[in-house]
Tab-separated table of C-alpha atoms in Angstrom:
chain	number	residue	atom	x	y	z
W	101	MET	CA	69.023	-79.142	36.689
W	102	ALA	CA	68.532	-76.020	38.455
W	103	LEU	CA	67.916	-76.353	41.782
W	104	PRO	CA	64.583	-74.505	43.074
W	105	LEU	CA	64.958	-71.358	45.257
W	106	ILE	CA	62.920	-72.350	48.138
W	107	GLN	CA	65.349	-75.181	49.021
W	108	LEU	CA	68.559	-73.239	47.916
W	109	PRO	CA	69.007	-72.079	51.766
W	110	SER	CA	68.752	-75.748	53.358
W	111	GLU	CA	70.778	-77.199	50.476
W	112	ILE	CA	73.391	-74.407	51.228
W	113	ILE	CA	73.610	-75.409	54.863
W	114	ARG	CA	73.996	-79.013	54.017
W	115	GLU	CA	76.909	-78.047	51.651
W	116	VAL	CA	78.762	-76.171	54.364
W	117	GLY	CA	78.147	-78.631	56.929
W	118	THR	CA	79.643	-81.530	54.522
W	119	ARG	CA	82.479	-79.480	53.751
W	120	LYS	CA	82.843	-77.198	57.052
W	121	TRP	CA	87.019	-77.126	56.820
W	122	LEU	CA	86.831	-75.664	53.020
W	123	ALA	CA	84.179	-72.818	54.310
W	124	LEU	CA	86.282	-72.080	57.307
W	125	ALA	CA	89.328	-71.935	54.994
W	126	ALA	CA	87.623	-69.489	52.271
W	127	PHE	CA	86.070	-67.076	55.303
W	128	ALA	CA	89.646	-66.842	56.808
W	129	ILE	CA	91.484	-66.441	53.337
W	130	VAL	CA	88.779	-63.763	52.477
W	131	SER	CA	88.578	-62.203	55.381
W	132	PHE	CA	92.677	-61.551	56.067
W	133	GLY	CA	92.674	-60.792	52.265
W	134	VAL	CA	90.422	-57.585	52.842
W	135	LEU	CA	92.469	-56.977	55.993
W	136	ALA	CA	95.714	-56.777	54.321
W	137	ALA	CA	94.203	-54.561	51.421
W	138	GLY	CA	93.215	-52.225	54.295
W	139	PHE	CA	96.868	-52.365	55.282
W	140	LEU	CA	98.266	-51.671	51.711
W	141	TRP	CA	95.596	-49.063	50.567
W	142	PRO	CA	97.023	-46.069	49.964
W	143	TYR	CA	95.395	-43.141	51.851
W	144	LYS	CA	94.794	-40.096	49.955
W	145	TYR	CA	94.897	-36.648	51.458
W	146	GLU	CA	93.116	-33.779	49.735
W	147	SER	CA	93.359	-29.666	50.380
W	148	ASP	CA	91.636	-27.177	48.046
W	149	VAL	CA	91.159	-23.627	47.490
W	150	VAL	CA	88.165	-21.914	46.857
W	151	ILE	CA	88.161	-19.169	44.434
W	152	TYR	CA	85.715	-16.468	44.059
W	153	VAL	CA	85.008	-14.858	40.602
W	154	ASP	CA	84.405	-11.140	41.153
W	155	ASP	CA	82.719	-9.890	37.746
W	156	GLU	CA	80.118	-7.523	39.571
W	157	ASN	CA	82.560	-4.603	40.779
W	158	ILE	CA	81.785	-0.756	40.703
W	159	ILE	CA	83.975	-0.438	37.425
W	160	ARG	CA	81.310	-2.484	35.421
W	161	PRO	CA	78.677	-0.095	35.294
W	162	LEU	CA	80.743	2.618	35.194
W	163	MET	CA	82.443	1.557	31.850
W	164	GLU	CA	79.435	-0.024	30.498
W	165	GLY	CA	79.783	0.862	26.607
W	166	SER	CA	83.150	2.132	26.822
W	167	ALA	CA	84.938	-0.958	27.765
W	168	VAL	CA	84.897	-4.814	27.202
W	169	THR	CA	85.681	-6.532	30.522
W	170	THR	CA	86.891	-10.295	29.919
W	171	LYS	CA	84.171	-12.777	30.171
W	172	ILE	CA	84.590	-16.590	31.052
W	173	SER	CA	81.843	-19.051	30.865
W	174	GLU	CA	81.825	-22.794	32.035
W	175	ARG	CA	84.660	-21.215	35.134
W	176	ALA	CA	85.451	-24.577	36.382
W	177	SER	CA	86.393	-26.153	33.059
W	178	ALA	CA	88.072	-23.269	31.804
W	179	ALA	CA	89.947	-22.769	35.183
W	180	GLN	CA	91.186	-26.747	34.742
W	181	GLU	CA	92.290	-26.081	31.006
W	182	LEU	CA	94.291	-23.043	32.188
W	183	LEU	CA	95.783	-25.133	34.997
W	184	TRP	CA	96.270	-28.249	33.022
W	185	SER	CA	98.470	-26.149	30.454
W	186	ARG	CA	102.014	-27.063	29.818
W	187	GLY	CA	103.580	-24.099	31.054
W	188	VAL	CA	101.368	-23.640	34.472
W	189	MET	CA	102.570	-27.417	35.101
W	190	GLU	CA	106.029	-27.110	34.238
W	191	ASN	CA	106.308	-24.311	36.835
W	192	VAL	CA	104.548	-25.959	39.637
W	193	ALA	CA	106.563	-28.950	38.622
W	194	LYS	CA	109.837	-26.889	38.820
W	195	ASP	CA	108.798	-25.450	42.167
W	196	THR	CA	111.871	-25.619	44.630
W	197	ASP	CA	109.630	-25.039	47.540
W	198	LEU	CA	107.489	-27.646	46.876
W	199	PHE	CA	109.737	-30.019	45.695
W	200	GLY	CA	113.400	-29.352	47.092
W	201	PRO	CA	116.356	-27.331	45.088
W	202	ASP	CA	116.445	-30.576	42.636
W	203	ALA	CA	113.120	-29.661	41.021
W	204	ALA	CA	114.652	-26.769	38.817
W	205	SER	CA	116.992	-29.385	37.059
W	206	LEU	CA	114.670	-32.175	36.481
W	207	GLN	CA	115.351	-34.085	33.521
W	208	ALA	CA	112.544	-34.395	30.851
W	209	GLU	CA	111.593	-37.888	31.522
W	210	LYS	CA	111.123	-36.949	35.772
W	211	LEU	CA	109.470	-33.504	34.607
W	212	GLU	CA	106.759	-35.143	32.239
W	213	SER	CA	106.270	-37.721	34.936
W	214	ARG	CA	105.557	-35.468	37.380
W	215	VAL	CA	103.394	-33.404	35.253
W	216	ASN	CA	101.340	-36.243	34.870
W	217	TRP	CA	101.246	-36.969	38.425
W	218	LEU	CA	100.075	-33.445	39.080
W	219	ARG	CA	97.184	-33.460	36.486
W	220	SER	CA	95.870	-36.973	37.617
W	221	ASN	CA	95.879	-35.703	41.365
W	222	LEU	CA	94.194	-32.143	40.017
W	223	SER	CA	90.592	-31.361	40.257
W	224	VAL	CA	88.458	-28.489	39.987
W	225	ARG	CA	85.037	-28.098	41.015
W	226	PRO	CA	81.916	-25.677	40.756
W	227	ARG	CA	80.440	-24.555	43.869
W	228	GLY	CA	77.593	-22.227	42.867
W	229	ASP	CA	77.228	-19.431	40.417
W	230	SER	CA	80.685	-17.320	41.557
W	231	TYR	CA	82.989	-19.952	43.227
W	232	PHE	CA	84.989	-22.907	42.405
W	233	SER	CA	87.223	-25.129	44.164
W	234	ILE	CA	90.990	-26.122	43.050
W	235	GLY	CA	91.952	-29.288	44.885
W	236	PHE	CA	95.036	-31.773	45.134
W	237	MET	CA	95.054	-34.908	46.390
W	238	SER	CA	98.294	-36.618	47.682
W	239	GLU	CA	99.296	-39.332	50.161
W	240	SER	CA	101.114	-36.799	52.158
W	241	PRO	CA	98.814	-34.242	54.170
W	242	SER	CA	101.141	-31.337	53.791
W	243	GLN	CA	102.300	-32.095	50.163
W	244	ALA	CA	98.592	-32.012	49.333
W	245	TYR	CA	98.329	-28.544	51.621
W	246	ARG	CA	101.749	-27.130	49.950
W	247	VAL	CA	100.389	-27.980	46.281
W	248	ALA	CA	96.931	-26.732	46.417
W	249	GLN	CA	97.835	-23.368	47.912
W	250	ARG	CA	100.567	-23.208	44.937
W	251	MET	CA	97.850	-24.133	42.556
W	252	GLY	CA	95.749	-21.414	43.588
W	253	GLN	CA	98.058	-18.980	43.211
W	254	ALA	CA	99.254	-20.073	39.901
W	255	PHE	CA	95.670	-19.888	38.781
W	256	ILE	CA	95.564	-16.351	39.705
W	257	GLU	CA	98.631	-15.369	38.490
W	258	GLU	CA	98.442	-17.197	35.186
W	259	SER	CA	94.706	-15.651	34.602
W	260	ALA	CA	95.903	-12.048	35.129
W	261	ARG	CA	98.511	-12.711	32.616
W	262	ARG	CA	96.288	-14.347	30.252
W	263	LYS	CA	93.627	-11.382	30.685
W	264	GLN	CA	96.515	-8.516	30.348
W	265	ALA	CA	97.947	-10.719	27.250
W	266	GLU	CA	94.606	-11.055	25.535
W	267	SER	CA	93.397	-7.328	26.052
W	268	ARG	CA	96.840	-5.862	24.797
W	269	SER	CA	96.756	-8.581	21.894
W	270	ALA	CA	93.264	-7.143	21.097
W	271	TYR	CA	94.199	-3.712	21.176
W	272	GLU	CA	97.385	-4.458	19.179
W	273	PHE	CA	95.305	-6.263	16.759
W	274	ILE	CA	92.869	-3.279	16.132
W	275	ASP	CA	95.534	-0.890	15.982
W	276	ASN	CA	97.391	-2.601	13.303
W	277	GLN	CA	93.953	-2.831	11.581
W	278	VAL	CA	93.259	1.065	12.103
W	279	LYS	CA	96.669	1.841	10.457
W	280	SER	CA	96.056	-0.565	7.524
W	281	TYR	CA	92.844	1.156	7.232
W	282	GLU	CA	94.289	4.678	7.321
W	283	ASP	CA	96.392	3.618	4.418
W	284	LEU	CA	93.347	2.135	2.485
W	285	LEU	CA	91.802	5.423	3.104
W	286	ALA	CA	94.444	7.427	1.843
W	287	GLU	CA	94.905	5.415	-1.288
W	288	SER	CA	90.984	5.480	-1.905
W	289	GLU	CA	91.210	9.503	-1.233
W	290	LYS	CA	94.547	9.597	-3.565
W	291	ARG	CA	92.448	7.637	-6.364
W	292	LEU	CA	89.425	9.581	-6.336
W	293	LYS	CA	91.775	13.174	-6.333
W	294	GLN	CA	93.653	11.794	-9.962
W	295	PHE	CA	90.441	10.929	-10.950
W	296	LEU	CA	88.903	13.969	-10.231
W	297	SER	CA	92.102	16.102	-11.683
W	298	LYS	CA	91.851	14.000	-14.672
W	299	ASN	CA	87.866	14.501	-15.196
W	300	VAL	CA	87.237	18.003	-15.074
W	301	ASP	CA	83.704	17.344	-16.791
W	302	GLY	CA	82.398	18.386	-13.500
W	303	THR	CA	78.888	16.140	-12.105
W	304	GLU	CA	76.163	14.966	-13.778
W	305	GLY	CA	73.925	17.838	-12.386
W	306	GLU	CA	76.323	20.771	-13.511
W	307	ALA	CA	76.505	19.157	-17.003
W	308	ASN	CA	72.493	18.860	-16.953
W	309	GLY	CA	72.009	22.431	-15.693
W	310	LYS	CA	74.788	24.051	-18.361
W	311	LEU	CA	72.471	21.934	-20.888
W	312	SER	CA	69.411	23.501	-19.508
W	313	ASP	CA	70.631	26.776	-19.892
W	314	LEU	CA	72.012	26.635	-23.239
W	315	ARG	CA	68.733	25.020	-24.395
W	316	GLY	CA	66.867	27.892	-22.895
W	317	LYS	CA	69.234	30.230	-24.346
W	318	LEU	CA	68.829	28.703	-27.854
W	319	GLU	CA	64.914	28.927	-27.400
W	320	GLN	CA	65.402	32.628	-26.716
W	321	ALA	CA	67.533	33.151	-29.683
W	322	GLN	CA	65.035	31.191	-31.864
W	323	LEU	CA	62.451	33.512	-30.819
W	324	ASP	CA	64.650	36.653	-31.474
W	325	LYS	CA	65.245	35.639	-34.767
W	326	GLN	CA	61.733	35.081	-35.652
W	327	GLU	CA	61.063	38.820	-34.248
W	328	THR	CA	64.068	39.932	-36.527
W	329	GLU	CA	62.735	38.203	-39.452
W	330	THR	CA	59.337	39.695	-38.929
W	331	ARG	CA	61.016	43.216	-38.291
W	332	VAL	CA	63.124	42.532	-41.428
W	333	ALA	CA	60.221	42.008	-43.692
W	334	SER	CA	57.888	44.705	-42.103
W	335	LEU	CA	60.971	47.186	-42.908
W	336	GLN	CA	61.051	45.864	-46.946
W	337	SER	CA	57.550	46.163	-47.142
W	338	GLN	CA	57.683	49.870	-45.741
W	339	LEU	CA	60.718	50.369	-47.891
W	340	SER	CA	58.702	49.127	-51.246
W	341	ASN	CA	56.182	51.874	-50.280
W	342	VAL	CA	58.365	54.887	-50.014
W	343	ASN	CA	59.631	56.667	-53.116
W	344	GLN	CA	63.754	57.158	-52.840
W	345	ASN	CA	63.450	60.753	-53.776
W	346	ILE	CA	61.004	63.382	-52.757
W	347	ARG	CA	60.560	66.904	-54.162
W	348	ARG	CA	62.489	69.350	-52.074
W	349	GLY	CA	59.626	71.366	-50.763
W	350	LYS	CA	57.937	68.279	-49.022
W	351	THR	CA	61.189	67.615	-47.157
W	352	ILE	CA	60.711	69.885	-44.069
W	353	ASP	CA	57.380	68.463	-43.933
W	354	ALA	CA	58.392	64.681	-44.059
W	355	TYR	CA	60.868	65.404	-41.346
W	356	GLN	CA	58.309	66.899	-38.989
W	357	GLN	CA	56.142	64.031	-39.736
W	358	ARG	CA	58.918	61.506	-38.567
W	359	ILE	CA	59.901	63.869	-35.647
W	360	ASN	CA	56.062	63.811	-34.497
W	361	SER	CA	55.798	59.989	-34.865
W	362	MET	CA	58.762	59.268	-32.996
W	363	GLN	CA	57.927	61.936	-30.012
W	364	ASP	CA	54.689	59.922	-30.000
W	365	GLN	CA	56.813	56.870	-29.240
W	366	LEU	CA	58.940	58.139	-26.765
W	367	ASP	CA	56.263	59.570	-25.019
W	368	THR	CA	54.522	56.171	-24.821
W	369	LEU	CA	57.880	54.632	-23.428
W	370	ARG	CA	58.383	57.068	-20.989
W	371	LEU	CA	54.996	56.090	-19.450
W	372	LYS	CA	56.875	52.751	-18.809
W	373	TYR	CA	60.210	52.922	-18.445
W	374	LYS	CA	62.586	55.597	-17.413
W	375	ASP	CA	64.862	57.627	-19.706
W	376	SER	CA	67.740	55.235	-19.498
W	377	TYR	CA	65.864	52.803	-21.182
W	378	PRO	CA	67.638	51.938	-24.172
W	379	ASP	CA	64.783	52.210	-26.698
W	380	ILE	CA	64.022	55.725	-25.284
W	381	VAL	CA	67.644	56.626	-25.526
W	382	ALA	CA	67.502	55.577	-29.234
W	383	LEU	CA	64.726	57.333	-30.079
W	384	GLN	CA	66.156	60.494	-28.574
W	385	GLU	CA	68.984	60.333	-30.481
W	386	GLN	CA	66.834	59.444	-33.927
W	387	ILE	CA	64.838	62.344	-32.826
W	388	ALA	CA	68.047	64.854	-32.498
W	389	VAL	CA	69.156	63.655	-36.026
W	390	LEU	CA	66.229	64.247	-37.583
W	391	LYS	CA	65.771	67.716	-36.079
W	392	ARG	CA	69.556	68.528	-37.156
W	393	GLN	CA	68.234	67.392	-40.544
W	394	ARG	CA	64.841	69.240	-40.624
W	395	ASP	CA	67.009	72.591	-39.446
W	396	LYS	CA	69.784	71.874	-42.415
W	397	ALA	CA	66.620	71.407	-45.120
W	398	ARG	CA	65.375	74.642	-43.631
W	399	SER	CA	68.478	76.706	-43.782
W	400	SER	CA	69.510	75.524	-47.219
W	401	GLY	CA	65.628	76.157	-48.910
W	402	ASP	CA	63.270	79.411	-48.923
W	403	THR	CA	62.368	80.439	-45.620
W	404	SER	CA	59.123	82.242	-46.604
W	405	ASP	CA	57.487	78.889	-48.370
W	406	ALA	CA	58.703	75.873	-46.608
W	407	SER	CA	56.025	73.957	-48.842
W	408	VAL	CA	57.699	75.005	-52.376
W	409	GLY	CA	60.600	73.331	-53.786
W	410	THR	CA	62.262	73.273	-57.479
W	411	GLY	CA	64.054	69.798	-57.431
W	412	ASP	CA	64.117	66.408	-56.151
W	413	THR	CA	66.437	65.253	-53.548
W	414	ILE	CA	66.792	61.777	-51.662
W	415	ASN	CA	63.868	60.821	-49.405
W	416	PRO	CA	65.199	61.006	-45.598
W	417	LEU	CA	62.394	58.040	-44.654
W	418	TYR	CA	63.669	55.946	-47.402
W	419	GLN	CA	67.191	56.469	-45.837
W	420	ASP	CA	66.167	55.750	-42.482
W	421	LEU	CA	64.045	52.769	-43.687
W	422	SER	CA	67.119	51.526	-45.330
W	423	SER	CA	69.479	52.215	-42.387
W	424	ASP	CA	67.043	50.341	-39.907
W	425	LEU	CA	66.509	47.047	-42.461
W	426	ALA	CA	70.488	47.029	-42.897
W	427	ASP	CA	70.767	47.118	-39.073
W	428	ALA	CA	67.711	44.436	-38.653
W	429	ARG	CA	69.853	42.289	-41.091
W	430	THR	CA	72.758	42.950	-39.366
W	431	GLN	CA	71.255	41.894	-36.111
W	432	MET	CA	69.700	39.039	-37.996
W	433	GLU	CA	73.280	37.621	-38.928
W	434	MET	CA	73.986	38.131	-35.371
W	435	ILE	CA	71.530	36.232	-34.093
W	436	ASN	CA	72.077	33.150	-36.304
W	437	THR	CA	76.038	33.572	-35.233
W	438	ARG	CA	74.530	33.243	-31.639
W	439	ILE	CA	72.549	30.069	-32.707
W	440	ARG	CA	75.418	28.438	-34.481
W	441	SER	CA	77.433	28.949	-31.344
W	442	ILE	CA	74.597	28.085	-28.720
W	443	LYS	CA	74.441	24.671	-30.891
W	444	THR	CA	78.258	24.237	-30.985
W	445	LEU	CA	78.199	24.578	-27.225
W	446	ILE	CA	75.393	22.260	-26.423
W	447	GLY	CA	76.622	19.435	-29.244
W	448	GLU	CA	79.937	19.707	-26.730
W	449	GLN	CA	77.569	19.831	-23.497
W	450	VAL	CA	75.989	16.491	-24.959
W	451	ASP	CA	79.664	15.141	-25.386
W	452	ARG	CA	80.492	16.374	-21.996
W	453	MET	CA	77.385	14.328	-20.740
W	454	GLN	CA	78.448	11.133	-22.310
W	455	ARG	CA	81.981	11.214	-20.762
W	456	ILE	CA	80.373	12.091	-17.450
W	457	GLN	CA	78.157	9.024	-17.915
W	458	GLU	CA	80.951	6.925	-18.982
W	459	ASN	CA	82.994	8.071	-15.889
W	460	LYS	CA	80.026	7.827	-13.448
W	461	ALA	CA	80.459	4.092	-12.689
W	462	GLU	CA	84.100	4.444	-12.024
W	463	TYR	CA	83.330	7.779	-9.536
W	464	SER	CA	80.840	5.711	-7.891
W	465	GLN	CA	83.168	3.107	-7.132
W	466	LEU	CA	85.829	4.993	-5.964
W	467	THR	CA	83.512	7.043	-3.908
W	468	ARG	CA	81.874	3.791	-2.492
W	469	ASP	CA	85.112	2.412	-1.536
W	470	MET	CA	86.013	5.672	0.268
W	471	GLU	CA	82.898	5.670	2.360
W	472	VAL	CA	83.149	1.963	2.981
W	473	ASN	CA	86.717	2.697	4.574
W	474	LYS	CA	85.865	5.740	6.099
W	475	GLN	CA	82.986	4.042	7.824
W	476	ILE	CA	85.122	1.115	8.936
W	477	TYR	CA	88.021	3.445	9.944
W	478	ASN	CA	85.812	5.423	12.133
W	479	ASP	CA	84.291	2.444	13.889
W	480	LEU	CA	87.955	0.832	14.444
W	481	LEU	CA	89.041	4.074	15.985
W	482	LYS	CA	85.688	3.548	18.468
W	483	ARG	CA	86.947	0.078	19.212
W	484	ARG	CA	90.755	1.197	19.571
W	485	GLU	CA	89.698	2.962	22.447
W	486	ARG	CA	87.569	0.905	23.890
W	487	ALA	CA	89.826	-2.028	23.781
W	488	ARG	CA	92.653	0.822	25.179
W	489	VAL	CA	90.443	1.446	28.046
W	490	SER	CA	89.848	-2.535	28.595
W	491	MET	CA	93.504	-3.325	28.662
W	492	HIS	CA	93.926	-0.659	31.263
W	493	LEU	CA	91.258	-2.385	33.537
W	494	ASP	CA	93.020	-5.779	32.858
W	495	ILE	CA	96.088	-4.060	33.939
W	496	LYS	CA	94.852	-2.655	37.044
W	497	GLY	CA	92.989	-5.659	38.015
W	498	GLN	CA	89.263	-4.358	37.316
W	499	GLY	CA	86.486	-5.848	35.396
W	500	LEU	CA	86.591	-9.563	35.710
W	501	ASN	CA	88.879	-10.705	38.615
W	502	TYR	CA	89.507	-13.813	40.634
W	503	ARG	CA	90.197	-13.626	44.355
W	504	ILE	CA	90.919	-16.425	46.840
W	505	ASN	CA	88.066	-16.674	48.923
W	506	GLU	CA	89.144	-19.686	50.990
W	507	THR	CA	93.073	-20.614	51.415
W	508	ALA	CA	93.837	-24.478	51.419
W	509	ARG	CA	93.697	-26.216	54.718
W	510	TYR	CA	95.867	-28.750	56.148
W	511	PRO	CA	93.595	-32.159	55.569
W	512	LEU	CA	93.638	-34.033	58.891
W	513	LYS	CA	91.876	-36.988	57.524
W	514	PRO	CA	92.381	-38.973	54.465
W	515	GLU	CA	89.583	-39.163	51.547
W	516	GLY	CA	88.315	-42.270	50.545
W	517	ALA	CA	87.969	-45.656	52.224
W	518	GLN	CA	89.029	-45.974	55.667
W	519	PHE	CA	90.862	-49.105	57.354
W	520	ASN	CA	87.987	-49.536	59.618
W	521	GLN	CA	85.672	-49.891	56.612
W	522	PHE	CA	87.967	-52.545	55.403
W	523	ALA	CA	87.723	-54.130	58.761
W	524	MET	CA	84.232	-54.394	58.679
W	525	ALA	CA	83.775	-55.361	54.901
W	526	GLY	CA	86.590	-58.124	55.594
W	527	LEU	CA	84.363	-59.703	57.855
W	528	PHE	CA	81.294	-59.608	55.821
W	529	LEU	CA	82.909	-60.692	52.849
W	530	GLY	CA	84.207	-63.405	54.390
W	531	LEU	CA	81.069	-64.773	55.571
W	532	LEU	CA	79.545	-64.373	52.208
W	533	ALA	CA	82.442	-65.688	50.005
W	534	PRO	CA	81.709	-69.177	50.967
W	535	LEU	CA	78.218	-69.066	50.824
W	536	GLY	CA	77.920	-67.153	47.387
W	537	THR	CA	80.298	-70.002	46.139
W	538	ILE	CA	78.362	-72.760	47.046
W	539	ALA	CA	74.923	-71.144	46.121
W	540	GLY	CA	76.512	-70.514	42.424
W	541	LEU	CA	77.744	-73.995	42.328
W	542	LEU	CA	74.387	-75.427	43.367
W	543	GLN	CA	72.790	-73.914	40.203
W	544	ILE	CA	75.329	-75.372	38.011
W	545	ASP	CA	75.229	-78.907	39.502
W	546	PRO	CA	73.546	-81.098	37.210
W	547	ARG	CA	72.810	-83.802	40.032
W	548	VAL	CA	69.033	-84.118	40.909
W	549	ARG	CA	68.994	-82.959	44.829
W	550	ALA	CA	65.075	-82.401	45.321
W	551	LYS	CA	61.885	-84.633	44.126
W	552	SER	CA	60.318	-81.495	42.878
W	553	GLN	CA	63.128	-81.117	40.039
W	554	LEU	CA	62.086	-84.619	38.866
W	555	GLU	CA	58.062	-84.005	39.218
W	556	ASP	CA	58.744	-80.293	37.687
W	557	GLU	CA	61.336	-80.971	34.956
W	558	VAL	CA	60.788	-84.702	33.756
W	559	GLY	CA	56.961	-85.026	34.642
W	560	ILE	CA	57.221	-88.341	36.931
W	561	PRO	CA	55.828	-88.562	40.130
W	562	VAL	CA	57.949	-89.320	42.980
W	563	LEU	CA	56.347	-91.378	45.831
W	564	MET	CA	59.008	-90.686	48.509
W	565	ASP	CA	62.620	-89.904	48.818
W	566	ILE	CA	64.906	-91.869	51.174
W	567	PRO	CA	67.092	-89.671	53.847
W	568	ARG	CA	70.439	-90.046	54.501
W	569	VAL	CA	71.369	-92.502	57.345
W	570	ARG	CA	74.781	-92.157	59.554
W	571	THR	CA	75.951	-94.501	62.158
W	572	PRO	CA	76.480	-93.373	65.875
W	573	PHE	CA	80.105	-93.129	64.926
W	574	GLU	CA	79.647	-91.187	62.260
W	575	MET	CA	77.495	-89.113	64.255
W	576	ARG	CA	80.126	-88.609	66.892
W	577	ARG	CA	82.696	-87.877	64.575
W	578	GLU	CA	80.712	-85.312	62.669
W	579	ARG	CA	80.267	-83.678	66.039
W	580	ARG	CA	83.852	-83.437	66.894
W	581	VAL	CA	84.366	-81.652	63.500
W	582	THR	CA	81.983	-79.315	64.149
W	583	TYR	CA	83.448	-78.487	67.345
W	584	ALA	CA	86.854	-78.209	65.902
W	585	VAL	CA	85.654	-75.872	63.132
W	586	VAL	CA	83.536	-73.687	65.314
W	587	ILE	CA	86.507	-73.558	67.731
W	588	CYS	CA	88.699	-72.597	64.787
W	589	ALA	CA	86.402	-70.310	63.358
W	590	VAL	CA	86.513	-68.400	66.842
W	591	LEU	CA	90.136	-68.428	66.829
W	592	VAL	CA	90.291	-66.843	63.195
W	593	ILE	CA	87.812	-64.114	64.029
W	594	ALA	CA	89.345	-63.219	67.211
W	595	ALA	CA	92.970	-62.954	65.489
W	596	TYR	CA	91.303	-60.891	62.866
W	597	ILE	CA	89.350	-58.439	65.511
W	598	GLY	CA	92.715	-58.303	67.386
W	599	VAL	CA	94.787	-56.952	64.376
W	600	ALA	CA	91.997	-54.881	62.962
W	601	VAL	CA	91.488	-53.003	66.775
W	602	ALA	CA	95.414	-52.749	66.941
W	603	SER	CA	95.754	-51.447	63.384
W	604	VAL	CA	93.200	-48.642	64.662
W	605	MET	CA	94.775	-48.012	67.638
W	606	GLY	CA	98.202	-47.494	66.107
W	607	VAL	CA	100.007	-50.486	67.849
W	608	ILE	CA	100.408	-51.977	64.568
């Protein structure tokens, strides 16, 4: 049955009084055990280096947009990962200044053990936005100081090396991509050049312009044909109304009529055009021919009476109309030939347009590939120059830079629990050990120790309880035992305090 908490203190005191020697032994064992743990507890000394992250120097605003400075997020974790890397740890583990001349030739097992020891005692902690510390803990204060200082130097060196390697690697990668796209661009230009050399039909716009021009010429030729057909019909109609032979006496008058008619046409044309106009030149030549024919007729006939003739002769008007008709028909054949030629050219242009349409998709693909490659190539050129500047910034130590803000300090006090803390805790834990043990046993003891237990658990009312009765001899013996236990407890406490003070004073 569980003992009520209100009666627990009195029962603990009664049990301690009953088992005085056992309680004293538990106090002494626990107290001196904690004190011994204080003697054996390994004291650790810690030294740390404070690193400043300089990413706001004057280079950053000057090179904004021209170079990319290396950035690190989660600086403390990134620094710890860098220091935990195998290369950095092995370099520190083999440092002869830290671990002696034999460190450079460590065997694999000892090297692995030392690397694990370095990692387990290394700590990286953030200190604000721009600072973090690299600390090392060791049982030797001088070793903690020297290793912490070496870790800070190793971090600065490795971060600078990695920055330079990263920027150089980025530049080399972009440079290789530029060279690759140079080859791709040259290949695209070569394919486009070969395509254009094989397909000389030109562009779709040129073919459309040529086709439109030929259709315009065809329409003009058809109009000329209609005009020539009309002229042929008119000349045929005029020729049908003119006699082929005329009387000789009427010849001179006919020549004069033609000359007068042509002279009227010539005067009309001169009002609009210059004398170099083709129709004016042609009319002048025709008038000159008619005048020679008229003069010839006059010289061969009777000059006294030009209107009298004795025989028939060929009508010159009929001859002129026949000549004009023949010219018109010749012109008609020429126009028909021109129309057939234009139609042939139009057919060729249609075939050319079909070939252009068939090659249009390939041409578009070639030009698109070349434009895409050219855009990427130009962009890579800009990026390569930015990477070049970034590489030079990292080589010169600009951009994101780490600097030791506080060097490692020699630790004067160990970290963690001290011996005096163990000494104070020993007395407290020694006193608490017997009391706590008895309290726990009382809670699991099945015996009934108070009448309230029966009344609460069983429900039976208890009229009275009989206290323990001791004889005078038992009481004297109990007092002697109590005095002896108190004396021994004082001696134990005095010995405990003496040992603790001697240890603190450096005697032990």
